[in-house]
PDB file of C-alpha atoms in Angstrom:
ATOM      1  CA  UNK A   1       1.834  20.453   4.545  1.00  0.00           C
ATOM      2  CA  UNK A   2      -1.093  18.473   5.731  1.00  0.00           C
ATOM      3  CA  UNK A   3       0.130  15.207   3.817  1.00  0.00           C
ATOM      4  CA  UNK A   4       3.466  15.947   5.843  1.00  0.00           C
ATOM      5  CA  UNK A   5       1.868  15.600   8.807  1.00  0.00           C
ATOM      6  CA  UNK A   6       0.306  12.751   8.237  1.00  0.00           C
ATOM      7  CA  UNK A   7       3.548  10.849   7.660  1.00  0.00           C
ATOM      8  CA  UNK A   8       4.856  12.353  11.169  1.00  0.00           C
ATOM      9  CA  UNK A   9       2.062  10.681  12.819  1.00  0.00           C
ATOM     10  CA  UNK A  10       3.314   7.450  11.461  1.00  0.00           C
ATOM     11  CA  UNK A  11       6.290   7.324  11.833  1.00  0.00           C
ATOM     12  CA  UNK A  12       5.758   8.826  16.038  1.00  0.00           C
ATOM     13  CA  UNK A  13       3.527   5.853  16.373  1.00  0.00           C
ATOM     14  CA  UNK A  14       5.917   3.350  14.660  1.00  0.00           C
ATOM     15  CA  UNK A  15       8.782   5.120  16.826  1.00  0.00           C
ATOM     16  CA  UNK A  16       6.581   5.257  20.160  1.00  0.00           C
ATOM     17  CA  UNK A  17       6.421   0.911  19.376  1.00  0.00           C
ATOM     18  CA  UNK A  18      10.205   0.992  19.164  1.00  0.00           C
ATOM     19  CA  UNK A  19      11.173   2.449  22.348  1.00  0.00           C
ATOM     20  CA  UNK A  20       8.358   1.121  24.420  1.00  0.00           C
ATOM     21  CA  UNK A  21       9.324  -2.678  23.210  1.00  0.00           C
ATOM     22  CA  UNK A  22      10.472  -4.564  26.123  1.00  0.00           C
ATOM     23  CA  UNK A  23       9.180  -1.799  28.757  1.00  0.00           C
ATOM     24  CA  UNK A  24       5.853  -2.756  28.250  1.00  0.00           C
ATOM     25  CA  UNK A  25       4.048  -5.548  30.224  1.00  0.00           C
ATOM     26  CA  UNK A  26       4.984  -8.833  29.304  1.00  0.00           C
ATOM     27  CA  UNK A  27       1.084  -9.762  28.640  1.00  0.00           C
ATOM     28  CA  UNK A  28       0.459  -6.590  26.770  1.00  0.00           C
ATOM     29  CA  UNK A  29       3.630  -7.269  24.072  1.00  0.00           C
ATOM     30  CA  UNK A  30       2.272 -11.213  23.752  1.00  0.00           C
ATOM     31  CA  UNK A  31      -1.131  -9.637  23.192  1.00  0.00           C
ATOM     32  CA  UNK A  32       0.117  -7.176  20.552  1.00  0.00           C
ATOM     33  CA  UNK A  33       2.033  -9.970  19.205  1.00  0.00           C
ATOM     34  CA  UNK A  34      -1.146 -12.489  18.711  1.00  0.00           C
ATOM     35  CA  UNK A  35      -2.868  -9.412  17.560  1.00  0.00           C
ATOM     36  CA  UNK A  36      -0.660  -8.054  14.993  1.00  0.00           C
ATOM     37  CA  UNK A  37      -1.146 -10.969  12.190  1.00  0.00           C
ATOM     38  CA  UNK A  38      -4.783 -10.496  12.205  1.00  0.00           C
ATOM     39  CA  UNK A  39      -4.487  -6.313  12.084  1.00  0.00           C
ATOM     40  CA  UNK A  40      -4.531  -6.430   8.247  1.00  0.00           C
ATOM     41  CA  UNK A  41      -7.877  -8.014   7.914  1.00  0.00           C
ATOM     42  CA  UNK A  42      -9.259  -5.279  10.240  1.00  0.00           C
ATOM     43  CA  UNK A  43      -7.624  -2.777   8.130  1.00  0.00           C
ATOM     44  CA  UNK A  44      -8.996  -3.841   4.735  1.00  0.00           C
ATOM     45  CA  UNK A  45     -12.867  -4.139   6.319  1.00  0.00           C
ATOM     46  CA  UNK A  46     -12.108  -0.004   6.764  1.00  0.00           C
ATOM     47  CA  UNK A  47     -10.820   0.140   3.366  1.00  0.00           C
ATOM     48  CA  UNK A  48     -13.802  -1.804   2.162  1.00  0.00           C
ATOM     49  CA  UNK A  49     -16.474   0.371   3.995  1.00  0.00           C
ATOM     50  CA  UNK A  50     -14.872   3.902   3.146  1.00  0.00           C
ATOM     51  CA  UNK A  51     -15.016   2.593  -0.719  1.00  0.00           C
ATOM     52  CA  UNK A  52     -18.696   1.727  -0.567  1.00  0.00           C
ATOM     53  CA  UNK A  53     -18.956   5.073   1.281  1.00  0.00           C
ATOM     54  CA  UNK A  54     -17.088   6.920  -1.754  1.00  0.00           C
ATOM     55  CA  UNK A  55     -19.160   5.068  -4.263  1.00  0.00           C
ATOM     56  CA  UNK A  56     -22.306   6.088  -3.756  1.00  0.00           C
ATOM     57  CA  UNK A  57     -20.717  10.075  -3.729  1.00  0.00           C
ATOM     58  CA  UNK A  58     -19.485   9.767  -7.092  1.00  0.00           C
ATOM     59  CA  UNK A  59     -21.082   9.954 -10.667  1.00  0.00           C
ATOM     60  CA  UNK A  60     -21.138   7.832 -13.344  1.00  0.00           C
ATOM     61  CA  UNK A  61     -19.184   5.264 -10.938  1.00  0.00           C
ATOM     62  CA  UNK A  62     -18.915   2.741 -13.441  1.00  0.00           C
ATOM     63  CA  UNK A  63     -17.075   4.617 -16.152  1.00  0.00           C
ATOM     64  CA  UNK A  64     -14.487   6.289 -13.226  1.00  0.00           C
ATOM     65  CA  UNK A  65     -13.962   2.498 -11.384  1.00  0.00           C
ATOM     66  CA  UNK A  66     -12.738   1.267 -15.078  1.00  0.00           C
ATOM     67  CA  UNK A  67     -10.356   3.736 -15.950  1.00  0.00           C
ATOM     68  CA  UNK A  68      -8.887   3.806 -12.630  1.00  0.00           C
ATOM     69  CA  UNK A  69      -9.257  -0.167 -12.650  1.00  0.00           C
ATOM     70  CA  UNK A  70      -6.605  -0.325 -15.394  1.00  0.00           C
ATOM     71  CA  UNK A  71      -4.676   2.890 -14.797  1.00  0.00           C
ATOM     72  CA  UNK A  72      -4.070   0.525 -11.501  1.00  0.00           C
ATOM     73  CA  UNK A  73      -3.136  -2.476 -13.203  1.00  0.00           C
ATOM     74  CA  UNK A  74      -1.006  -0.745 -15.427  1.00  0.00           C
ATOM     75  CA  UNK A  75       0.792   0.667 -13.244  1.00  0.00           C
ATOM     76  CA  UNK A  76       1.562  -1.744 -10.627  1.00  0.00           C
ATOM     77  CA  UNK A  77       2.199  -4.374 -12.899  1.00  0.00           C
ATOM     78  CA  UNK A  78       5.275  -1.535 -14.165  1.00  0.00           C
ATOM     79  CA  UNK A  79       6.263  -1.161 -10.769  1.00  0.00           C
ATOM     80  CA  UNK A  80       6.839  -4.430 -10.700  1.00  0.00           C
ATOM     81  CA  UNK A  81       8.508  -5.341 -14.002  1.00  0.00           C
ATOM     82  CA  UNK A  82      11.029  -2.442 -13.470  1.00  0.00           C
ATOM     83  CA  UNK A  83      12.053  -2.915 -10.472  1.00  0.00           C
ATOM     84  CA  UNK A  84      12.577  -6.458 -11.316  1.00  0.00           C
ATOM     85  CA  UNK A  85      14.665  -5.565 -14.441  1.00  0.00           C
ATOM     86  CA  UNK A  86      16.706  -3.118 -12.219  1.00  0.00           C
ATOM     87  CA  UNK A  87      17.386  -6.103  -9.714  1.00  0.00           C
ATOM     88  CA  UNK A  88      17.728  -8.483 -12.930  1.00  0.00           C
ATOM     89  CA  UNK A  89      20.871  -6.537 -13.725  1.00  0.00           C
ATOM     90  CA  UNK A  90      22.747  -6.214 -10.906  1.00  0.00           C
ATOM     91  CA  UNK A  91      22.805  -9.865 -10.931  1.00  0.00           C
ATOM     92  CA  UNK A  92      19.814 -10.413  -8.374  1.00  0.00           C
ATOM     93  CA  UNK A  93      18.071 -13.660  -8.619  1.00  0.00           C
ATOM     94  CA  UNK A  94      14.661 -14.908  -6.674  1.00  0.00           C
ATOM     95  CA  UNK A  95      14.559 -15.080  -3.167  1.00  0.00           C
ATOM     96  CA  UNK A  96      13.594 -18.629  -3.672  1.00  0.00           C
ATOM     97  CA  UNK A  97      14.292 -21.551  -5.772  1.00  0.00           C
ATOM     98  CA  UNK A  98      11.892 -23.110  -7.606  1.00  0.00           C
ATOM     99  CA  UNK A  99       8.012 -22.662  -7.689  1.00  0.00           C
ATOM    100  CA  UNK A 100       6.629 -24.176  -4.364  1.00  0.00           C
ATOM    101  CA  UNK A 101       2.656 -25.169  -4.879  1.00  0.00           C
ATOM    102  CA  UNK A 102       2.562 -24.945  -0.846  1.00  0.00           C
ATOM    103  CA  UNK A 103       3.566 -21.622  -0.741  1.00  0.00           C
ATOM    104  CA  UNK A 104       1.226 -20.956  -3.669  1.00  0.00           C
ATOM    105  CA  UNK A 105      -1.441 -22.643  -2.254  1.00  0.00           C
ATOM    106  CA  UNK A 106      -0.772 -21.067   0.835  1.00  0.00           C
ATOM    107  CA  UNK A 107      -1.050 -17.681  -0.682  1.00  0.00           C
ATOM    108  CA  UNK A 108      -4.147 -18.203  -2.602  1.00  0.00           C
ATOM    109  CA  UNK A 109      -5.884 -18.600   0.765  1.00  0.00           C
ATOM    110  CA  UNK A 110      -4.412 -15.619   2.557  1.00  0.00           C
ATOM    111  CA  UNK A 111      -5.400 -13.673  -0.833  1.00  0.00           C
ATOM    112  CA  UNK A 112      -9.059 -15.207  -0.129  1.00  0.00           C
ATOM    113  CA  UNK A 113      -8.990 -13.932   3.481  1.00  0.00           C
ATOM    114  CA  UNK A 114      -8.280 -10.742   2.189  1.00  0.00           C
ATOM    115  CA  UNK A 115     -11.334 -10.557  -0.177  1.00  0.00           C
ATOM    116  CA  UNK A 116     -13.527 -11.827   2.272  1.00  0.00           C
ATOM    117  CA  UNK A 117     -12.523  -9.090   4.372  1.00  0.00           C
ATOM    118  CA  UNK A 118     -13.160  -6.788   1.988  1.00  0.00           C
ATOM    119  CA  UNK A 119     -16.531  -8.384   1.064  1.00  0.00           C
ATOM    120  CA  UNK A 120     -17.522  -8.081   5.126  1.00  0.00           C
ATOM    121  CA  UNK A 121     -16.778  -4.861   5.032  1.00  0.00           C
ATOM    122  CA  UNK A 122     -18.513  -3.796   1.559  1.00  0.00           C
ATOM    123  CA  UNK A 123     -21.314  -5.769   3.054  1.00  0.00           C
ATOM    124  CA  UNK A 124     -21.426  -4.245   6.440  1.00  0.00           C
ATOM    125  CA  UNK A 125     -21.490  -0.661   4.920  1.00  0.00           C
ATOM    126  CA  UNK A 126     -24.004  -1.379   2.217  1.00  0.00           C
ATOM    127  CA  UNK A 127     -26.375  -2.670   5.072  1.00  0.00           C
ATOM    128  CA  UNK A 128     -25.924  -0.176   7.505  1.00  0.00           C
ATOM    129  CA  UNK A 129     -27.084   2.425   4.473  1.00  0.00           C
ATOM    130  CA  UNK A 130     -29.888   0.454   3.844  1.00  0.00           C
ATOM    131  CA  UNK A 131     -31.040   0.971   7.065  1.00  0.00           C
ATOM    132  CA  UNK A 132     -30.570   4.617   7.176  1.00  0.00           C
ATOM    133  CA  UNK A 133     -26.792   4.691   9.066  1.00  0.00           C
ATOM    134  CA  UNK A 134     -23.394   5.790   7.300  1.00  0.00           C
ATOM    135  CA  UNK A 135     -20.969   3.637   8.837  1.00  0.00           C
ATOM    136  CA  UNK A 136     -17.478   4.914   9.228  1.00  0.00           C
ATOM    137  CA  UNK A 137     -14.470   3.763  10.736  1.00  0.00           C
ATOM    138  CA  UNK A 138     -11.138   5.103  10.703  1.00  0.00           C
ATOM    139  CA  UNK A 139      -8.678   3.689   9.169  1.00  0.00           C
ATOM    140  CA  UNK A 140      -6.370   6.311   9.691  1.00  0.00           C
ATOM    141  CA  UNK A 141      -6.448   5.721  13.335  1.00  0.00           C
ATOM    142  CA  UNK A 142      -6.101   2.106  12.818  1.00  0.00           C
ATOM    143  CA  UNK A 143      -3.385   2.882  10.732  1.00  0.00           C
ATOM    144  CA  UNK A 144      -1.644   4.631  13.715  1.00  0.00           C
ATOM    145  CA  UNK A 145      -2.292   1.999  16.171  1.00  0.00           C
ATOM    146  CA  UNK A 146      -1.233  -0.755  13.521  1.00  0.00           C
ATOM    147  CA  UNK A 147       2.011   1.174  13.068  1.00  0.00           C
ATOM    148  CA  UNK A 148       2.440   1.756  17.153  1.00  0.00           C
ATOM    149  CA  UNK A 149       2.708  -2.465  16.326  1.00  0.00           C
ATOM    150  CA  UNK A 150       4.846  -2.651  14.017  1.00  0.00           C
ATOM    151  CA  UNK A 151       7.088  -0.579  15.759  1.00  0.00           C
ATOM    152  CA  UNK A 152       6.848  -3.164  18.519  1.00  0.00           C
ATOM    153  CA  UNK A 153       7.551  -5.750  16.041  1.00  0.00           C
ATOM    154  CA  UNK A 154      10.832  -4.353  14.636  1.00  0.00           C
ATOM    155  CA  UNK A 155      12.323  -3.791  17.738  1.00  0.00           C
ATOM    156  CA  UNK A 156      12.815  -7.621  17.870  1.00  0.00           C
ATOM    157  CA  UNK A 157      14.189  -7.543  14.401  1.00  0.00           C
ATOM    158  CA  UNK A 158      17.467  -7.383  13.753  1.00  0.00           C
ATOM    159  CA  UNK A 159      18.185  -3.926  12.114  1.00  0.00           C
ATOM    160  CA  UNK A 160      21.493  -2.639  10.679  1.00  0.00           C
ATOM    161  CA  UNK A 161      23.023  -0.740   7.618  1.00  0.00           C
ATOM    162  CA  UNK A 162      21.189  -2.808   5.408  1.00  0.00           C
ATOM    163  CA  UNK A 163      18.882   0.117   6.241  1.00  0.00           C
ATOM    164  CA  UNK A 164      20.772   2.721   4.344  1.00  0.00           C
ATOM    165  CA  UNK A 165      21.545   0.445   1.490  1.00  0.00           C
ATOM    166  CA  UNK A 166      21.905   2.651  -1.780  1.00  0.00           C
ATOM    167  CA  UNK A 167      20.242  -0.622  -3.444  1.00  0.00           C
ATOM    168  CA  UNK A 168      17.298  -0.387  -1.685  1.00  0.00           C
ATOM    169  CA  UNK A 169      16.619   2.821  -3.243  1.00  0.00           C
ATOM    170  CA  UNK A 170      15.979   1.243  -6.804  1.00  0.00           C
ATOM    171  CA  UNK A 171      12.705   0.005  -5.131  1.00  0.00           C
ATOM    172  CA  UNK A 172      10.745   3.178  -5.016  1.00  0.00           C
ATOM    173  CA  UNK A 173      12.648   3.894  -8.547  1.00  0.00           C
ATOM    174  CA  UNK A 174      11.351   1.075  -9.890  1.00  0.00           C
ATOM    175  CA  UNK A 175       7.759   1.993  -8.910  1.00  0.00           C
ATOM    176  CA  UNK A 176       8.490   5.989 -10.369  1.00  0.00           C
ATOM    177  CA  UNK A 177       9.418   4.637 -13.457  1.00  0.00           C
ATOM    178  CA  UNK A 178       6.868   2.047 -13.899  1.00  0.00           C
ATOM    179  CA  UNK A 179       4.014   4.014 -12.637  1.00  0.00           C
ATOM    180  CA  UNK A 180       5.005   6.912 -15.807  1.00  0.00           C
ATOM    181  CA  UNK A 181       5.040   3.727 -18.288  1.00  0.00           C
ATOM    182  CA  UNK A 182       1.680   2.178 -16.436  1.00  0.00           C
ATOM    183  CA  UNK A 183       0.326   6.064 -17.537  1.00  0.00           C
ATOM    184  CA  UNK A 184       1.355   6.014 -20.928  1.00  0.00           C
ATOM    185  CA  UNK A 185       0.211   2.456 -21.832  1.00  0.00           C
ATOM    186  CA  UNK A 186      -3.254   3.560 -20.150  1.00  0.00           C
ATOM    187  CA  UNK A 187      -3.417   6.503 -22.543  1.00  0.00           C
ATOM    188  CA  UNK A 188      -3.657   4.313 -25.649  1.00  0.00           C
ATOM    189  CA  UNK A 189      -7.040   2.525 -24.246  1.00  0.00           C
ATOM    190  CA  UNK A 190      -8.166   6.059 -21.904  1.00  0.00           C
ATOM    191  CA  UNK A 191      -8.102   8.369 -24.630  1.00  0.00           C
ATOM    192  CA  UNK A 192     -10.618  10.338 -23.244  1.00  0.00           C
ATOM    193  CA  UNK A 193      -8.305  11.810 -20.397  1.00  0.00           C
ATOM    194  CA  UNK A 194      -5.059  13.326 -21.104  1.00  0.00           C
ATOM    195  CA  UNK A 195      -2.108  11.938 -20.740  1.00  0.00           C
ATOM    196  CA  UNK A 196      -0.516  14.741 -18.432  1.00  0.00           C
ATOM    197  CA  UNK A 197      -3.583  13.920 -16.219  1.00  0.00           C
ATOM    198  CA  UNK A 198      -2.744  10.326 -16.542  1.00  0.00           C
ATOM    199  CA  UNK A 199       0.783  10.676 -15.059  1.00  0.00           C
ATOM    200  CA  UNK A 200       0.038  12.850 -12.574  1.00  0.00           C
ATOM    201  CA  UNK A 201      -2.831   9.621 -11.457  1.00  0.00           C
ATOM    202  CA  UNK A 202       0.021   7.599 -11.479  1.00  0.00           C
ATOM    203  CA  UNK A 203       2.147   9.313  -9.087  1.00  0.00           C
ATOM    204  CA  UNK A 204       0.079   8.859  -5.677  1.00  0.00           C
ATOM    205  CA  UNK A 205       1.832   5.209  -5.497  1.00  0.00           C
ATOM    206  CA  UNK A 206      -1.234   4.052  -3.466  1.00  0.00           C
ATOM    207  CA  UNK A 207      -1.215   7.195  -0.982  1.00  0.00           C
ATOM    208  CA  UNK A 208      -5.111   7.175  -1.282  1.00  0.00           C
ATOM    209  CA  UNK A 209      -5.727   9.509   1.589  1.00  0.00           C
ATOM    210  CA  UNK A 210      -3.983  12.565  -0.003  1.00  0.00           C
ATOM    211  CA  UNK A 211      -4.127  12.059  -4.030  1.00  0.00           C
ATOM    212  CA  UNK A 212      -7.991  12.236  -4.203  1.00  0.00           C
ATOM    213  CA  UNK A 213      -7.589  14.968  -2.117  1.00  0.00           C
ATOM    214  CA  UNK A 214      -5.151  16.954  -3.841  1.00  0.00           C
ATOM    215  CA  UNK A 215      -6.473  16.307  -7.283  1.00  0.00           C
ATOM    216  CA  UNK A 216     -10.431  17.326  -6.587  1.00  0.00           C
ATOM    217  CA  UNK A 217      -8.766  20.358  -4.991  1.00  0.00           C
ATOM    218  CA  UNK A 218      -6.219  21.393  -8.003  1.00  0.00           C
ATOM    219  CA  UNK A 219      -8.132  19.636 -10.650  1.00  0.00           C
ATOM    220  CA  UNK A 220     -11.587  18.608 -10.217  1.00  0.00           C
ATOM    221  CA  UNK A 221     -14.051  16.308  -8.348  1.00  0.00           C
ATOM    222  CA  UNK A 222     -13.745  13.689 -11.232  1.00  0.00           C
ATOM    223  CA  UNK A 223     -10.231  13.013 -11.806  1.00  0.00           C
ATOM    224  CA  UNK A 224     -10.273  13.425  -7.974  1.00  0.00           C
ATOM    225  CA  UNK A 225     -12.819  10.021  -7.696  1.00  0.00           C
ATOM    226  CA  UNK A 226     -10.334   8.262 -10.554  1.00  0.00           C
ATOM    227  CA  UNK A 227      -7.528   8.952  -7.962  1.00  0.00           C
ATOM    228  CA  UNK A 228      -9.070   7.848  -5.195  1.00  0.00           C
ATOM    229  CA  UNK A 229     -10.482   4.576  -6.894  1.00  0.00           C
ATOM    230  CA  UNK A 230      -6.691   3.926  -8.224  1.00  0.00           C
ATOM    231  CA  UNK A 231      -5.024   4.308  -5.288  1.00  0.00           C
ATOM    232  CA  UNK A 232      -7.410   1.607  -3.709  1.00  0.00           C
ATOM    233  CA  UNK A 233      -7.187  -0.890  -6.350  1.00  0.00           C
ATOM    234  CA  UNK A 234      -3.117  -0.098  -6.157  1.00  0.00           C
ATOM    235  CA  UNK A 235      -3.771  -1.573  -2.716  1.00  0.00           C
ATOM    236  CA  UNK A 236      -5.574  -4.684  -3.738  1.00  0.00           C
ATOM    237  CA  UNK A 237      -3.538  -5.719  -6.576  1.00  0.00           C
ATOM    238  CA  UNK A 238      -0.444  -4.767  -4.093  1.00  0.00           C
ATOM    239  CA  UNK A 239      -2.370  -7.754  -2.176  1.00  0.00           C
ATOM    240  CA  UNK A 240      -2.378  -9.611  -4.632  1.00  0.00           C
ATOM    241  CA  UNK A 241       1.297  -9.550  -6.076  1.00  0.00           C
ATOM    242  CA  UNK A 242       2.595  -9.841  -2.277  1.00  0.00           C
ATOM    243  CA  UNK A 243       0.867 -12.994  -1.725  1.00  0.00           C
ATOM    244  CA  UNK A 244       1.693 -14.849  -5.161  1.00  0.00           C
ATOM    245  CA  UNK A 245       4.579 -13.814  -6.098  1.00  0.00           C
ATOM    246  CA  UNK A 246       6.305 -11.407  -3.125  1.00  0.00           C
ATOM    247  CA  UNK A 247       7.314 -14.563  -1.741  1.00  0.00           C
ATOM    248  CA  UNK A 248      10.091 -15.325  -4.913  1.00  0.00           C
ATOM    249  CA  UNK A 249      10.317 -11.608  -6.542  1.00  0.00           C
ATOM    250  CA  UNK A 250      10.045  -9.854  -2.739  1.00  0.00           C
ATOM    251  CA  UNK A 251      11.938  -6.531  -3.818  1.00  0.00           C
ATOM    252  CA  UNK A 252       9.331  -5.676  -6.884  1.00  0.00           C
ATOM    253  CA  UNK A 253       6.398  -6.879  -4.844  1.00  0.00           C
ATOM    254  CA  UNK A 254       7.328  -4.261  -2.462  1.00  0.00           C
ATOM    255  CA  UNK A 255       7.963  -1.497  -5.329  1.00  0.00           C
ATOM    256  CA  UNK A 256       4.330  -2.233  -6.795  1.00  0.00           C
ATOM    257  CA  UNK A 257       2.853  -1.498  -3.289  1.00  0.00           C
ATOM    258  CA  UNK A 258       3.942   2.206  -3.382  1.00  0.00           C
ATOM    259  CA  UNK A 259       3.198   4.295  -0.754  1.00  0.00           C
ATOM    260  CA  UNK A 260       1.585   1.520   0.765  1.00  0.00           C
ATOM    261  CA  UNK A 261       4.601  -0.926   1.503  1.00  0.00           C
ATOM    262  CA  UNK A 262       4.890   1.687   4.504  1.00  0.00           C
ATOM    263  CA  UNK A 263       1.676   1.043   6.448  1.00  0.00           C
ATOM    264  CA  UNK A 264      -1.310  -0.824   4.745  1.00  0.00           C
ATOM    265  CA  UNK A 265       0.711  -3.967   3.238  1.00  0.00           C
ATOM    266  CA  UNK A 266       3.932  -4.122   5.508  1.00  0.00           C
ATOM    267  CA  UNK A 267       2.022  -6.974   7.361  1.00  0.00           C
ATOM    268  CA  UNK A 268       2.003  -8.754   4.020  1.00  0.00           C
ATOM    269  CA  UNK A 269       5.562  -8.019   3.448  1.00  0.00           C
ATOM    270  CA  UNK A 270       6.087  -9.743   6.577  1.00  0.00           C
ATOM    271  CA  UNK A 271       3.901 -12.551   5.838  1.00  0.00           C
ATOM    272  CA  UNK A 272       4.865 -13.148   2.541  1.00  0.00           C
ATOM    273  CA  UNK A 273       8.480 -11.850   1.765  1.00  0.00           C
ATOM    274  CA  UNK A 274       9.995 -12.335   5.517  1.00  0.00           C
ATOM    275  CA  UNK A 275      11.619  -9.321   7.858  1.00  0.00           C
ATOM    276  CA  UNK A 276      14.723  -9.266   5.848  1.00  0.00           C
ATOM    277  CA  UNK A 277      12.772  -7.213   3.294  1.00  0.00           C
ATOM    278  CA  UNK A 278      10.746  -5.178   5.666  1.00  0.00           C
ATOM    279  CA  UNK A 279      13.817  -2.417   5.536  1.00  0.00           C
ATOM    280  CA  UNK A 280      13.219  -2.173   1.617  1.00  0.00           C
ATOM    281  CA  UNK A 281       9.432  -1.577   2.284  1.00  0.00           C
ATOM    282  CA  UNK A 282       9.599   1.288   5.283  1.00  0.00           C
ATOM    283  CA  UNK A 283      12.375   3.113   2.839  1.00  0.00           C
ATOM    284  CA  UNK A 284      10.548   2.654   0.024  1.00  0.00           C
ATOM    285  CA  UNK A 285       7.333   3.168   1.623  1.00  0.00           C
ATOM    286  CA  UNK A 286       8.464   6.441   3.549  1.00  0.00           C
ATOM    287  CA  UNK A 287      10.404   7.720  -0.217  1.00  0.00           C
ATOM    288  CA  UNK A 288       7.111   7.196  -2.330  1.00  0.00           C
ATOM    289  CA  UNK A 289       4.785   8.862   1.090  1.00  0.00           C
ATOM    290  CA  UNK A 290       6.874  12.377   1.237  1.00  0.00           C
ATOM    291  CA  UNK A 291       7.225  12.545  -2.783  1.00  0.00           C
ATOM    292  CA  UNK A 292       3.668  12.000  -3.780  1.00  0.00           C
ATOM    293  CA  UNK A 293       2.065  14.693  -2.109  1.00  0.00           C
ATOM    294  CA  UNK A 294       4.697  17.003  -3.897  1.00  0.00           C
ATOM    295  CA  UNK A 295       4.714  15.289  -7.345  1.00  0.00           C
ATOM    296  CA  UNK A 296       0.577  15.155  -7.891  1.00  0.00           C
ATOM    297  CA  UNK A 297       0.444  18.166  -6.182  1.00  0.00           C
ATOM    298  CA  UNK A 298       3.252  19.926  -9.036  1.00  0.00           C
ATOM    299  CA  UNK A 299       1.616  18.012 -11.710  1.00  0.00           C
ATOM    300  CA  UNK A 300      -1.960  18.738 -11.397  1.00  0.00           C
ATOM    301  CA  UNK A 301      -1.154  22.527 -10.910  1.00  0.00           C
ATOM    302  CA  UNK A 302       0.600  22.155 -14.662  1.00  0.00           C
TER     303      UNK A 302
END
């Protein structure tokens, strides 16, 4: 019920930007507006200092930040590859021609903003605990304000039935289905945890703030760390696929974001795949949000 609530909040705050477009101030929207790009950056520094946070509560750290390092790669890399075969036959081809080294080079820089933001706010927290002080900041009310933005944002998009698309919807299946083959191909090199535990991993798409949650509460505190851990890596290889590749293969970037294509990386949707796609990533996002809570929550009480 909680995890319900949480996507409420959201979507309020990305409705509250909606409606108040074009009522508010016309300095306030431009500031909003200059703001917005550099939100993400803010975003991942919170991301950054809650993991260092997490890391030192956790034991052996090492051993849970590898399995849930390629339980993460695994499975976004199937997110991506079926939702691309999906696409692939119903005739879709890239969103771009060929290869274009700007755009690459481009998005090797923006993926080196990102890490440095992350670094800064690794660093930040690491400091302020050597000096005695937890640092916290919250990045679910950043989240919130982020998504009162984006709400801002859309209302000067141009929105129609492309909204309620039945194709879209092969975006978050693409990410269901690769996630369970992600599970099952981390099995063969994490034989140590069981594969039903595995899958159930798989399915929090990214929705960090509820699967550790859920699974230290149904399962225990460890598989509850290897949740957590994977659904933050699932962020930063989302990251990473939006800014190489979203660009050309925009629909299975977005499906190997997850949960996350909703709030967390929907300003690198917009960056890097353009707002024609930013309908794909609130459906899929909002899909993969209200069934994760459910499926890890069924799956770890198996």
């Amino acid at each position: 019920m909680q995890s319900f609530w949480l996507i409420f909040q959201l979507l309020i705050c990305l409705a509250l930007g909606f409606v108040l477009a074009r009522r508010l101030p016309k300095w306030l929207e431009r500031l909003a507006f200059q703001i917005l790009p550099y939100f993400t950056y803010i975003l991942l520094i919170a991301i950054a200092i809650e993991f260092s946070t997490t890391l030192h509560n956790i034991a052996q750290p090492w051993q849970i930040l590898n399995h849930a390092a390629l339980l993460a790669v695994m499975t976004s890399i199937g997110a991506f590859v079926c939702c691309y075969i999906l696409f692939k036959l119903l005739g879709y081809q890239p969103s771009h021609g060929k290869v274009s080294m700007s755009l690459v080079s481009k998005s090797l820089i923006n993926i080196s903003y990102a890490f440095i933001a992350l670094a800064l706010g690794y660093g930040l927290a690491e400091l302020s605990s050597g000096f005695g002080y937890t640092l916290h900041i919250s990045t679910w009310n950043l989240l919130l304000v982020f998504m009162f933005l984006i709400g801002l944002d859309l209302a000067y998009s141009p929105l129609d039935r492309s909204w309620l698309n039945w194709q879209i919807l092969l975006v978050p299946l693409g990410c269901i289905l690769g996630s369970i083959i992600g599970a099952f191909v981390t099995a063969y090199f994490v034989p140590s945890i069981q594969l039903k535990d595995l899958i159930m991993l798989s399915q929090g798409y990214g929705f960090y703030s509820m699967t550790g949650i859920v699974v230290t509460e149904l399962k225990n505190a460890h598989l509850g760390s290897i949740a957590l851990m994977n659904d933050l890596f699932r962020e930063i290889f989302a990251i990473v696929f939006m800014y190489i590749i979203g660009w050309r293969y925009p629909r299975s970037a977005i499906s190997s974001a997850g949960a996350t294509a909703m709030d967390v990386t929907l300003p690198m949707v917009k960056q890097a795949c353009g707002n024609d796609f930013i309908p794909h990533a609130m459906v899929s996002g909002f899909i993969l949000s209200v069934l994760a809570p459910i499926v890890v929550s069924v799956l770890a009480a198996l």
